Amino acid sequence: MLPKILLTRRWPDAVEAHLRQRYDVTVDPADRPLGVAELTEAMGLYDAICPTVTDRIGAAILSVPNPRVRLLGNYGAGFEHIDLDAAKAAGIMVTNTPDVLTDATADLAILLMLMAGRRAGEGERELRAGGWTGWRPTHMLGQGLAGKRLGLVGFGRIAQATAARARAFGLSIAYHSRRRADAAIERELDAVHVESLEELAAASDVLSLHCPGGPATRHLVNAALLSRMKPTAILVNTARGSVVNEADLAAALTAGTIAAAGLDVFEGEPAVNPALTALSNAVLLPHLGSATLETRTAMGMRVAANLDRFFAGEVPHDRVA
């Protein structure tokens, strides 16, 4: 019999078709989030569950007696939504999908910088609402990127890809990370390492977040850090919503502590803090970082490769627990 696989959400058609050739696949055609009770029940019905970032799989789910599930094939690079310690205790392997999201997410970080700096969202809303009265020299003036400094919080694959793109726009690169990058990478990107996050925030014209989520980085960007930034600065977040204290950010945007923000992720998503949605200087996207057909297909195929190795008795390449 084929191993039974649960996809918690719909995946690109090509990936689902690929998986159905190899496995007994279940997916909810309504594409709705599964509840705790459904995920708990699934632990006894399937050989593998393939969750997404929207599925919170904690100890209560993973500690069910005699689970059938032996693999969580996560669809995404981040895995903060899975209790890895509980998975290990239950003898359940966890994999992720690194590398394949890099280009799409870096592209989106640049998009947010441009949209926030050039007031693109604000301008489109004005036009669609019929409020545009025509070109004039002082209408909706924004700011360019050339000659500015980009500060990267975290310096992994996505941050480095963002830096490479940013240089083409004339930005200089600085970064703060728990581990300093190799000298060769710093030379290639002409990137300057900054010892403290506070120093980076104060010196940056654009501060772009590329750090992991979790307790260690929760509300890393708060009122204290925002107060160190330039009043002309832009904050960009394509990392995790939990990294930003959204109430503090809304207050800073309202007061003019910083000029603008571009956010693709939110702490309580899909709910978004209404204080942010009310602000014209906040560009808000619905978690589109990896949302290209090419990337989402590659993510699914990466999960499929991990499943294939696991059920062949081999260790998957992307094992995280």
PDB file of C-alpha atoms in Angstrom:
ATOM      1  CA  MET A   1       0.000   0.000   0.000  1.00  0.00           C
ATOM      2  CA  LEU A   2       1.131   3.537  -0.711  1.00  0.00           C
ATOM      3  CA  PRO A   3       2.046   5.716   2.286  1.00  0.00           C
ATOM      4  CA  LYS A   4      -0.809   8.000   3.317  1.00  0.00           C
ATOM      5  CA  ILE A   5       0.060  11.706   3.079  1.00  0.00           C
ATOM      6  CA  LEU A   6      -1.943  14.697   4.319  1.00  0.00           C
ATOM      7  CA  LEU A   7      -1.438  18.110   2.728  1.00  0.00           C
ATOM      8  CA  THR A   8      -2.920  20.645   5.130  1.00  0.00           C
ATOM      9  CA  ARG A   9      -3.545  23.157   2.282  1.00  0.00           C
ATOM     10  CA  ARG A  10      -3.829  23.049  -1.513  1.00  0.00           C
ATOM     11  CA  TRP A  11      -0.494  23.007  -3.348  1.00  0.00           C
ATOM     12  CA  PRO A  12       0.246  23.890  -7.000  1.00  0.00           C
ATOM     13  CA  ASP A  13      -1.455  21.445  -9.360  1.00  0.00           C
ATOM     14  CA  ALA A  14       1.793  20.075 -10.757  1.00  0.00           C
ATOM     15  CA  VAL A  15       3.032  19.160  -7.277  1.00  0.00           C
ATOM     16  CA  GLU A  16      -0.215  17.515  -6.211  1.00  0.00           C
ATOM     17  CA  ALA A  17      -0.214  15.463  -9.429  1.00  0.00           C
ATOM     18  CA  HIS A  18       3.392  14.458  -8.821  1.00  0.00           C
ATOM     19  CA  LEU A  19       2.644  13.322  -5.272  1.00  0.00           C
ATOM     20  CA  ARG A  20      -0.470  11.367  -6.276  1.00  0.00           C
ATOM     21  CA  GLN A  21       1.682   9.201  -8.521  1.00  0.00           C
ATOM     22  CA  ARG A  22       3.689   8.090  -5.478  1.00  0.00           C
ATOM     23  CA  TYR A  23       1.419   8.384  -2.437  1.00  0.00           C
ATOM     24  CA  ASP A  24      -2.131   8.133  -1.174  1.00  0.00           C
ATOM     25  CA  VAL A  25      -2.712  11.882  -0.880  1.00  0.00           C
ATOM     26  CA  THR A  26      -5.459  13.656   1.069  1.00  0.00           C
ATOM     27  CA  VAL A  27      -6.065  17.388   0.692  1.00  0.00           C
ATOM     28  CA  ASP A  28      -9.031  19.519   1.664  1.00  0.00           C
ATOM     29  CA  PRO A  29     -10.463  20.902  -1.614  1.00  0.00           C
ATOM     30  CA  ALA A  30     -11.869  23.871   0.338  1.00  0.00           C
ATOM     31  CA  ASP A  31      -8.269  24.910   1.187  1.00  0.00           C
ATOM     32  CA  ARG A  32      -9.120  25.960   4.736  1.00  0.00           C
ATOM     33  CA  PRO A  33      -6.897  25.894   7.825  1.00  0.00           C
ATOM     34  CA  LEU A  34      -7.234  22.689   9.836  1.00  0.00           C
ATOM     35  CA  GLY A  35      -8.096  22.985  13.501  1.00  0.00           C
ATOM     36  CA  VAL A  36      -6.272  21.436  16.446  1.00  0.00           C
ATOM     37  CA  ALA A  37      -8.775  18.591  16.686  1.00  0.00           C
ATOM     38  CA  GLU A  38      -8.369  17.745  12.997  1.00  0.00           C
ATOM     39  CA  LEU A  39      -4.569  17.831  13.171  1.00  0.00           C
ATOM     40  CA  THR A  40      -4.611  15.703  16.316  1.00  0.00           C
ATOM     41  CA  GLU A  41      -6.836  13.116  14.640  1.00  0.00           C
ATOM     42  CA  ALA A  42      -4.582  13.142  11.577  1.00  0.00           C
ATOM     43  CA  MET A  43      -1.646  12.003  13.715  1.00  0.00           C
ATOM     44  CA  GLY A  44      -3.259   8.550  13.872  1.00  0.00           C
ATOM     45  CA  LEU A  45      -4.463   8.383  10.257  1.00  0.00           C
ATOM     46  CA  TYR A  46      -1.470   9.309   8.102  1.00  0.00           C
ATOM     47  CA  ASP A  47       2.152   8.283   7.660  1.00  0.00           C
ATOM     48  CA  ALA A  48       3.224  11.868   6.987  1.00  0.00           C
ATOM     49  CA  ILE A  49       1.675  15.314   7.404  1.00  0.00           C
ATOM     50  CA  CYS A  50       2.844  18.185   5.213  1.00  0.00           C
ATOM     51  CA  PRO A  51       2.042  21.401   7.117  1.00  0.00           C
ATOM     52  CA  THR A  52       2.545  25.041   6.212  1.00  0.00           C
ATOM     53  CA  VAL A  53       3.515  28.093   8.265  1.00  0.00           C
ATOM     54  CA  THR A  54      -0.164  28.592   9.142  1.00  0.00           C
ATOM     55  CA  ASP A  55      -0.353  25.253  11.003  1.00  0.00           C
ATOM     56  CA  ARG A  56       0.619  25.441  14.674  1.00  0.00           C
ATOM     57  CA  ILE A  57       1.796  21.952  15.552  1.00  0.00           C
ATOM     58  CA  GLY A  58       2.602  21.975  19.235  1.00  0.00           C
ATOM     59  CA  ALA A  59       3.218  19.424  21.945  1.00  0.00           C
ATOM     60  CA  ALA A  60      -0.496  18.730  22.481  1.00  0.00           C
ATOM     61  CA  ILE A  61      -0.796  17.492  18.902  1.00  0.00           C
ATOM     62  CA  LEU A  62       2.543  15.709  18.752  1.00  0.00           C
ATOM     63  CA  SER A  63       2.135  13.874  22.079  1.00  0.00           C
ATOM     64  CA  VAL A  64      -0.877  11.780  21.063  1.00  0.00           C
ATOM     65  CA  PRO A  65      -0.404   8.106  22.063  1.00  0.00           C
ATOM     66  CA  ASN A  66       1.018   5.810  19.378  1.00  0.00           C
ATOM     67  CA  PRO A  67       1.000   8.256  16.456  1.00  0.00           C
ATOM     68  CA  ARG A  68       1.043   6.823  12.965  1.00  0.00           C
ATOM     69  CA  VAL A  69       2.768   9.922  11.598  1.00  0.00           C
ATOM     70  CA  ARG A  70       6.529   9.572  11.336  1.00  0.00           C
ATOM     71  CA  LEU A  71       7.364  12.626   9.230  1.00  0.00           C
ATOM     72  CA  LEU A  72       6.321  16.274   9.128  1.00  0.00           C
ATOM     73  CA  GLY A  73       7.307  17.453   5.660  1.00  0.00           C
ATOM     74  CA  ASN A  74       7.024  21.198   6.176  1.00  0.00           C
ATOM     75  CA  TYR A  75       6.132  23.295   3.141  1.00  0.00           C
ATOM     76  CA  GLY A  76       8.345  26.305   3.853  1.00  0.00           C
ATOM     77  CA  ALA A  77      11.790  27.216   5.083  1.00  0.00           C
ATOM     78  CA  GLY A  78      10.734  28.429   8.539  1.00  0.00           C
ATOM     79  CA  PHE A  79       9.666  25.896  11.126  1.00  0.00           C
ATOM     80  CA  GLU A  80       8.991  27.962  14.235  1.00  0.00           C
ATOM     81  CA  HIS A  81       5.359  26.799  14.102  1.00  0.00           C
ATOM     82  CA  ILE A  82       6.429  23.222  14.891  1.00  0.00           C
ATOM     83  CA  ASP A  83       7.524  22.157  18.380  1.00  0.00           C
ATOM     84  CA  LEU A  84      10.765  20.437  17.426  1.00  0.00           C
ATOM     85  CA  ASP A  85      11.439  19.126  20.933  1.00  0.00           C
ATOM     86  CA  ALA A  86       8.005  17.490  21.062  1.00  0.00           C
ATOM     87  CA  ALA A  87       8.556  16.032  17.585  1.00  0.00           C
ATOM     88  CA  LYS A  88      11.873  14.525  18.668  1.00  0.00           C
ATOM     89  CA  ALA A  89      10.294  13.095  21.824  1.00  0.00           C
ATOM     90  CA  ALA A  90       7.603  11.438  19.687  1.00  0.00           C
ATOM     91  CA  GLY A  91      10.155  10.048  17.245  1.00  0.00           C
ATOM     92  CA  ILE A  92       8.815  12.176  14.394  1.00  0.00           C
ATOM     93  CA  MET A  93      11.224  13.593  11.826  1.00  0.00           C
ATOM     94  CA  VAL A  94      10.782  17.170  10.562  1.00  0.00           C
ATOM     95  CA  THR A  95      12.000  18.557   7.234  1.00  0.00           C
ATOM     96  CA  ASN A  96      11.755  21.975   5.584  1.00  0.00           C
ATOM     97  CA  THR A  97      12.344  23.574   2.170  1.00  0.00           C
ATOM     98  CA  PRO A  98      15.409  25.838   2.283  1.00  0.00           C
ATOM     99  CA  ASP A  99      17.076  27.578  -0.679  1.00  0.00           C
ATOM    100  CA  VAL A 100      14.129  27.570  -3.100  1.00  0.00           C
ATOM    101  CA  LEU A 101      12.459  30.675  -1.581  1.00  0.00           C
ATOM    102  CA  THR A 102      15.532  32.879  -1.735  1.00  0.00           C
ATOM    103  CA  ASP A 103      15.098  34.753  -5.001  1.00  0.00           C
ATOM    104  CA  ALA A 104      11.350  35.336  -4.724  1.00  0.00           C
ATOM    105  CA  THR A 105      11.582  36.669  -1.172  1.00  0.00           C
ATOM    106  CA  ALA A 106      14.561  38.889  -1.973  1.00  0.00           C
ATOM    107  CA  ASP A 107      12.637  40.297  -4.946  1.00  0.00           C
ATOM    108  CA  LEU A 108       9.726  41.114  -2.660  1.00  0.00           C
ATOM    109  CA  ALA A 109      11.975  42.863  -0.130  1.00  0.00           C
ATOM    110  CA  ILE A 110      13.182  45.164  -2.900  1.00  0.00           C
ATOM    111  CA  LEU A 111       9.589  45.671  -4.059  1.00  0.00           C
ATOM    112  CA  LEU A 112       8.572  46.788  -0.570  1.00  0.00           C
ATOM    113  CA  MET A 113      11.494  49.204  -0.375  1.00  0.00           C
ATOM    114  CA  LEU A 114      10.473  50.772  -3.665  1.00  0.00           C
ATOM    115  CA  MET A 115       6.763  50.860  -2.858  1.00  0.00           C
ATOM    116  CA  ALA A 116       7.324  52.406   0.557  1.00  0.00           C
ATOM    117  CA  GLY A 117       9.935  54.894  -0.651  1.00  0.00           C
ATOM    118  CA  ARG A 118       8.010  55.998  -3.746  1.00  0.00           C
ATOM    119  CA  ARG A 119       4.565  55.888  -2.057  1.00  0.00           C
ATOM    120  CA  ALA A 120       3.306  53.506  -4.723  1.00  0.00           C
ATOM    121  CA  GLY A 121       0.480  51.990  -2.691  1.00  0.00           C
ATOM    122  CA  GLU A 122      -0.721  55.392  -1.620  1.00  0.00           C
ATOM    123  CA  GLY A 123      -0.621  56.646  -5.186  1.00  0.00           C
ATOM    124  CA  GLU A 124      -2.545  53.692  -6.576  1.00  0.00           C
ATOM    125  CA  ARG A 125      -5.249  54.089  -3.929  1.00  0.00           C
ATOM    126  CA  GLU A 126      -5.599  57.780  -4.787  1.00  0.00           C
ATOM    127  CA  LEU A 127      -5.912  57.027  -8.486  1.00  0.00           C
ATOM    128  CA  ARG A 128      -8.434  54.191  -8.061  1.00  0.00           C
ATOM    129  CA  ALA A 129     -10.533  56.362  -5.758  1.00  0.00           C
ATOM    130  CA  GLY A 130     -10.707  59.076  -8.401  1.00  0.00           C
ATOM    131  CA  GLY A 131      -8.687  61.509  -6.339  1.00  0.00           C
ATOM    132  CA  TRP A 132      -5.862  62.142  -8.815  1.00  0.00           C
ATOM    133  CA  THR A 133      -6.133  65.617 -10.335  1.00  0.00           C
ATOM    134  CA  GLY A 134      -3.133  65.345 -12.663  1.00  0.00           C
ATOM    135  CA  TRP A 135       0.634  65.729 -12.678  1.00  0.00           C
ATOM    136  CA  ARG A 136       2.183  68.517 -10.656  1.00  0.00           C
ATOM    137  CA  PRO A 137       5.753  69.105  -9.420  1.00  0.00           C
ATOM    138  CA  THR A 138       5.094  68.567  -5.727  1.00  0.00           C
ATOM    139  CA  HIS A 139       2.545  65.771  -5.917  1.00  0.00           C
ATOM    140  CA  MET A 140       3.198  62.740  -3.702  1.00  0.00           C
ATOM    141  CA  LEU A 141       6.953  63.172  -3.441  1.00  0.00           C
ATOM    142  CA  GLY A 142       8.756  60.116  -2.154  1.00  0.00           C
ATOM    143  CA  GLN A 143      12.395  59.179  -1.836  1.00  0.00           C
ATOM    144  CA  GLY A 144      14.804  57.211  -3.993  1.00  0.00           C
ATOM    145  CA  LEU A 145      17.206  54.469  -2.970  1.00  0.00           C
ATOM    146  CA  ALA A 146      20.398  55.522  -4.729  1.00  0.00           C
ATOM    147  CA  GLY A 147      23.090  56.659  -2.335  1.00  0.00           C
ATOM    148  CA  LYS A 148      21.237  55.343   0.719  1.00  0.00           C
ATOM    149  CA  ARG A 149      22.321  52.662   3.208  1.00  0.00           C
ATOM    150  CA  LEU A 150      20.505  49.344   3.523  1.00  0.00           C
ATOM    151  CA  GLY A 151      20.766  47.717   6.936  1.00  0.00           C
ATOM    152  CA  LEU A 152      20.059  43.982   6.981  1.00  0.00           C
ATOM    153  CA  VAL A 153      19.045  42.299  10.228  1.00  0.00           C
ATOM    154  CA  GLY A 154      20.269  38.759   9.695  1.00  0.00           C
ATOM    155  CA  PHE A 155      22.580  37.838   6.844  1.00  0.00           C
ATOM    156  CA  GLY A 156      21.530  34.449   5.542  1.00  0.00           C
ATOM    157  CA  ARG A 157      20.699  33.456   1.974  1.00  0.00           C
ATOM    158  CA  ILE A 158      17.717  35.776   1.528  1.00  0.00           C
ATOM    159  CA  ALA A 159      19.466  38.769   3.083  1.00  0.00           C
ATOM    160  CA  GLN A 160      22.507  38.242   0.865  1.00  0.00           C
ATOM    161  CA  ALA A 161      20.317  37.935  -2.227  1.00  0.00           C
ATOM    162  CA  THR A 162      18.555  41.141  -1.182  1.00  0.00           C
ATOM    163  CA  ALA A 163      21.919  42.851  -0.770  1.00  0.00           C
ATOM    164  CA  ALA A 164      22.995  41.803  -4.261  1.00  0.00           C
ATOM    165  CA  ARG A 165      19.819  43.270  -5.755  1.00  0.00           C
ATOM    166  CA  ALA A 166      20.037  46.417  -3.635  1.00  0.00           C
ATOM    167  CA  ARG A 167      23.512  47.234  -4.911  1.00  0.00           C
ATOM    168  CA  ALA A 168      22.059  47.562  -8.403  1.00  0.00           C
ATOM    169  CA  PHE A 169      19.859  50.357  -7.030  1.00  0.00           C
ATOM    170  CA  GLY A 170      22.870  52.201  -5.639  1.00  0.00           C
ATOM    171  CA  LEU A 171      22.438  51.201  -1.998  1.00  0.00           C
ATOM    172  CA  SER A 172      25.414  50.554   0.264  1.00  0.00           C
ATOM    173  CA  ILE A 173      25.142  47.469   2.470  1.00  0.00           C
ATOM    174  CA  ALA A 174      25.528  46.995   6.215  1.00  0.00           C
ATOM    175  CA  TYR A 175      24.330  44.111   8.332  1.00  0.00           C
ATOM    176  CA  HIS A 176      24.008  42.775  11.857  1.00  0.00           C
ATOM    177  CA  SER A 177      23.872  39.039  12.503  1.00  0.00           C
ATOM    178  CA  ARG A 178      24.543  36.582  15.296  1.00  0.00           C
ATOM    179  CA  ARG A 179      27.409  35.204  13.234  1.00  0.00           C
ATOM    180  CA  ARG A 180      29.607  37.322  11.031  1.00  0.00           C
ATOM    181  CA  ALA A 181      29.717  36.270   7.382  1.00  0.00           C
ATOM    182  CA  ASP A 182      32.843  35.007   5.673  1.00  0.00           C
ATOM    183  CA  ALA A 183      35.185  37.716   4.522  1.00  0.00           C
ATOM    184  CA  ALA A 184      34.727  36.586   0.914  1.00  0.00           C
ATOM    185  CA  ILE A 185      30.969  37.217   1.110  1.00  0.00           C
ATOM    186  CA  GLU A 186      31.520  40.632   2.675  1.00  0.00           C
ATOM    187  CA  ARG A 187      33.917  41.540  -0.137  1.00  0.00           C
ATOM    188  CA  GLU A 188      31.572  40.247  -2.846  1.00  0.00           C
ATOM    189  CA  LEU A 189      28.653  42.317  -1.551  1.00  0.00           C
ATOM    190  CA  ASP A 190      30.777  45.181  -0.212  1.00  0.00           C
ATOM    191  CA  ALA A 191      28.929  44.626   3.062  1.00  0.00           C
ATOM    192  CA  VAL A 192      29.960  46.130   6.386  1.00  0.00           C
ATOM    193  CA  HIS A 193      29.343  44.180   9.588  1.00  0.00           C
ATOM    194  CA  VAL A 194      27.864  46.249  12.426  1.00  0.00           C
ATOM    195  CA  GLU A 195      28.310  44.994  15.978  1.00  0.00           C
ATOM    196  CA  SER A 196      24.964  46.055  17.431  1.00  0.00           C
ATOM    197  CA  LEU A 197      21.417  46.177  16.131  1.00  0.00           C
ATOM    198  CA  GLU A 198      20.968  49.608  17.658  1.00  0.00           C
ATOM    199  CA  GLU A 199      23.951  50.984  15.758  1.00  0.00           C
ATOM    200  CA  LEU A 200      22.673  49.456  12.518  1.00  0.00           C
ATOM    201  CA  ALA A 201      19.198  50.928  13.005  1.00  0.00           C
ATOM    202  CA  ALA A 202      20.589  54.398  13.628  1.00  0.00           C
ATOM    203  CA  ALA A 203      22.807  54.334  10.541  1.00  0.00           C
ATOM    204  CA  SER A 204      20.371  52.814   8.029  1.00  0.00           C
ATOM    205  CA  ASP A 205      18.048  54.520   5.573  1.00  0.00           C
ATOM    206  CA  VAL A 206      16.265  51.217   4.994  1.00  0.00           C
ATOM    207  CA  LEU A 207      16.201  48.553   7.713  1.00  0.00           C
ATOM    208  CA  SER A 208      15.223  45.163   6.288  1.00  0.00           C
ATOM    209  CA  LEU A 209      14.459  42.188   8.528  1.00  0.00           C
ATOM    210  CA  HIS A 210      15.747  38.719   7.590  1.00  0.00           C
ATOM    211  CA  CYS A 211      16.063  37.007  10.960  1.00  0.00           C
ATOM    212  CA  PRO A 212      14.196  33.877  12.135  1.00  0.00           C
ATOM    213  CA  GLY A 213      11.092  34.031  14.272  1.00  0.00           C
ATOM    214  CA  GLY A 214      10.631  32.539  17.702  1.00  0.00           C
ATOM    215  CA  PRO A 215      11.052  33.763  21.287  1.00  0.00           C
ATOM    216  CA  ALA A 216      14.600  35.037  20.764  1.00  0.00           C
ATOM    217  CA  THR A 217      13.525  37.615  18.181  1.00  0.00           C
ATOM    218  CA  ARG A 218      10.004  38.403  19.367  1.00  0.00           C
ATOM    219  CA  HIS A 219       9.425  42.189  19.198  1.00  0.00           C
ATOM    220  CA  LEU A 220      13.060  42.771  18.296  1.00  0.00           C
ATOM    221  CA  VAL A 221      11.777  45.892  16.557  1.00  0.00           C
ATOM    222  CA  ASN A 222      10.027  47.923  19.228  1.00  0.00           C
ATOM    223  CA  ALA A 223       9.590  51.517  20.315  1.00  0.00           C
ATOM    224  CA  ALA A 224      13.129  51.724  21.663  1.00  0.00           C
ATOM    225  CA  LEU A 225      14.719  50.539  18.419  1.00  0.00           C
ATOM    226  CA  LEU A 226      12.400  52.598  16.222  1.00  0.00           C
ATOM    227  CA  SER A 227      13.332  55.724  18.187  1.00  0.00           C
ATOM    228  CA  ARG A 228      16.951  55.235  17.111  1.00  0.00           C
ATOM    229  CA  MET A 229      16.082  55.244  13.426  1.00  0.00           C
ATOM    230  CA  LYS A 230      16.170  58.255  11.115  1.00  0.00           C
ATOM    231  CA  PRO A 231      12.875  60.123  10.583  1.00  0.00           C
ATOM    232  CA  THR A 232      13.371  59.441   6.859  1.00  0.00           C
ATOM    233  CA  ALA A 233      13.971  55.699   7.378  1.00  0.00           C
ATOM    234  CA  ILE A 234      11.958  52.818   5.973  1.00  0.00           C
ATOM    235  CA  LEU A 235      11.364  49.519   7.775  1.00  0.00           C
ATOM    236  CA  VAL A 236      10.848  46.359   5.676  1.00  0.00           C
ATOM    237  CA  ASN A 237       9.782  42.982   7.034  1.00  0.00           C
ATOM    238  CA  THR A 238       9.733  39.814   4.938  1.00  0.00           C
ATOM    239  CA  ALA A 239      10.888  37.627   7.832  1.00  0.00           C
ATOM    240  CA  ARG A 240       8.325  36.834  10.553  1.00  0.00           C
ATOM    241  CA  GLY A 241       5.549  39.020  11.889  1.00  0.00           C
ATOM    242  CA  SER A 242       6.528  38.306  15.480  1.00  0.00           C
ATOM    243  CA  VAL A 243       9.797  40.218  15.016  1.00  0.00           C
ATOM    244  CA  VAL A 244       7.928  43.557  15.002  1.00  0.00           C
ATOM    245  CA  ASN A 245       5.854  45.055  17.791  1.00  0.00           C
ATOM    246  CA  GLU A 246       3.060  46.243  15.514  1.00  0.00           C
ATOM    247  CA  ALA A 247       1.544  48.660  18.035  1.00  0.00           C
ATOM    248  CA  ASP A 248       4.921  50.345  18.481  1.00  0.00           C
ATOM    249  CA  LEU A 249       5.430  50.492  14.718  1.00  0.00           C
ATOM    250  CA  ALA A 250       2.010  52.036  14.120  1.00  0.00           C
ATOM    251  CA  ALA A 251       2.759  54.667  16.762  1.00  0.00           C
ATOM    252  CA  ALA A 252       6.149  55.424  15.174  1.00  0.00           C
ATOM    253  CA  LEU A 253       4.618  55.773  11.706  1.00  0.00           C
ATOM    254  CA  THR A 254       1.871  58.025  13.048  1.00  0.00           C
ATOM    255  CA  ALA A 255       4.296  60.253  14.936  1.00  0.00           C
ATOM    256  CA  GLY A 256       6.798  60.492  12.088  1.00  0.00           C
ATOM    257  CA  THR A 257       9.497  58.696  14.070  1.00  0.00           C
ATOM    258  CA  ILE A 258      10.207  56.843  10.804  1.00  0.00           C
ATOM    259  CA  ALA A 259       8.903  57.675   7.332  1.00  0.00           C
ATOM    260  CA  ALA A 260       7.362  54.433   6.120  1.00  0.00           C
ATOM    261  CA  ALA A 261       7.173  50.669   6.425  1.00  0.00           C
ATOM    262  CA  GLY A 262       6.698  47.791   4.007  1.00  0.00           C
ATOM    263  CA  LEU A 263       5.365  44.612   5.602  1.00  0.00           C
ATOM    264  CA  ASP A 264       4.682  41.193   4.082  1.00  0.00           C
ATOM    265  CA  VAL A 265       4.189  39.326   7.366  1.00  0.00           C
ATOM    266  CA  PHE A 266       2.133  40.030  10.467  1.00  0.00           C
ATOM    267  CA  GLU A 267       2.078  38.840  14.037  1.00  0.00           C
ATOM    268  CA  GLY A 268      -1.532  37.654  14.045  1.00  0.00           C
ATOM    269  CA  GLU A 269      -1.971  36.904  10.368  1.00  0.00           C
ATOM    270  CA  PRO A 270      -4.299  36.709   8.588  1.00  0.00           C
ATOM    271  CA  ALA A 271      -5.537  39.352  11.040  1.00  0.00           C
ATOM    272  CA  VAL A 272      -3.690  42.653  10.663  1.00  0.00           C
ATOM    273  CA  ASN A 273      -3.480  45.318  13.335  1.00  0.00           C
ATOM    274  CA  PRO A 274      -6.097  47.959  12.367  1.00  0.00           C
ATOM    275  CA  ALA A 275      -3.715  50.677  13.496  1.00  0.00           C
ATOM    276  CA  LEU A 276      -1.496  49.683  10.558  1.00  0.00           C
ATOM    277  CA  THR A 277      -4.221  49.337   7.950  1.00  0.00           C
ATOM    278  CA  ALA A 278      -5.314  52.907   8.700  1.00  0.00           C
ATOM    279  CA  LEU A 279      -1.908  54.360   7.785  1.00  0.00           C
ATOM    280  CA  SER A 280      -1.083  55.629   4.305  1.00  0.00           C
ATOM    281  CA  ASN A 281       2.670  55.266   4.934  1.00  0.00           C
ATOM    282  CA  ALA A 282       2.418  51.519   5.591  1.00  0.00           C
ATOM    283  CA  VAL A 283       2.642  49.219   2.563  1.00  0.00           C
ATOM    284  CA  LEU A 284       0.930  45.956   3.503  1.00  0.00           C
ATOM    285  CA  LEU A 285       1.079  42.751   1.445  1.00  0.00           C
ATOM    286  CA  PRO A 286      -0.620  39.414   2.263  1.00  0.00           C
ATOM    287  CA  HIS A 287       2.465  37.227   2.853  1.00  0.00           C
ATOM    288  CA  LEU A 288       3.540  37.069  -0.794  1.00  0.00           C
ATOM    289  CA  GLY A 289       7.258  36.492  -0.202  1.00  0.00           C
ATOM    290  CA  SER A 290       7.402  33.131  -1.981  1.00  0.00           C
ATOM    291  CA  ALA A 291       4.245  33.611  -4.047  1.00  0.00           C
ATOM    292  CA  THR A 292       5.438  32.882  -7.544  1.00  0.00           C
ATOM    293  CA  LEU A 293       4.293  29.762  -9.355  1.00  0.00           C
ATOM    294  CA  GLU A 294       7.913  28.782  -9.920  1.00  0.00           C
ATOM    295  CA  THR A 295       8.833  29.101  -6.243  1.00  0.00           C
ATOM    296  CA  ARG A 296       5.735  27.470  -4.770  1.00  0.00           C
ATOM    297  CA  THR A 297       6.150  24.566  -7.199  1.00  0.00           C
ATOM    298  CA  ALA A 298       9.829  24.221  -6.275  1.00  0.00           C
ATOM    299  CA  MET A 299       8.891  24.217  -2.586  1.00  0.00           C
ATOM    300  CA  GLY A 300       6.434  21.392  -3.150  1.00  0.00           C
ATOM    301  CA  MET A 301       8.925  19.382  -5.158  1.00  0.00           C
ATOM    302  CA  ARG A 302      11.446  19.838  -2.373  1.00  0.00           C
ATOM    303  CA  VAL A 303       8.942  18.341   0.083  1.00  0.00           C
ATOM    304  CA  ALA A 304       8.315  15.510  -2.373  1.00  0.00           C
ATOM    305  CA  ALA A 305      12.037  14.755  -2.547  1.00  0.00           C
ATOM    306  CA  ASN A 306      12.200  14.639   1.244  1.00  0.00           C
ATOM    307  CA  LEU A 307       9.224  12.274   1.338  1.00  0.00           C
ATOM    308  CA  ASP A 308      10.809  10.024  -1.279  1.00  0.00           C
ATOM    309  CA  ARG A 309      14.039   9.695   0.653  1.00  0.00           C
ATOM    310  CA  PHE A 310      12.254   9.124   3.951  1.00  0.00           C
ATOM    311  CA  PHE A 311      10.001   6.359   2.664  1.00  0.00           C
ATOM    312  CA  ALA A 312      12.955   4.779   0.862  1.00  0.00           C
ATOM    313  CA  GLY A 313      14.655   4.415   4.247  1.00  0.00           C
ATOM    314  CA  GLU A 314      17.120   7.244   3.631  1.00  0.00           C
ATOM    315  CA  VAL A 315      17.680  10.448   5.598  1.00  0.00           C
ATOM    316  CA  PRO A 316      16.087  13.456   3.852  1.00  0.00           C
ATOM    317  CA  HIS A 317      18.475  16.222   2.816  1.00  0.00           C
ATOM    318  CA  ASP A 318      16.468  18.895   4.637  1.00  0.00           C
ATOM    319  CA  ARG A 319      16.048  17.317   8.044  1.00  0.00           C
ATOM    320  CA  VAL A 320      15.726  19.858  10.877  1.00  0.00           C
ATOM    321  CA  ALA A 321      14.661  17.426  13.657  1.00  0.00           C
TER     322      ALA A 321
END
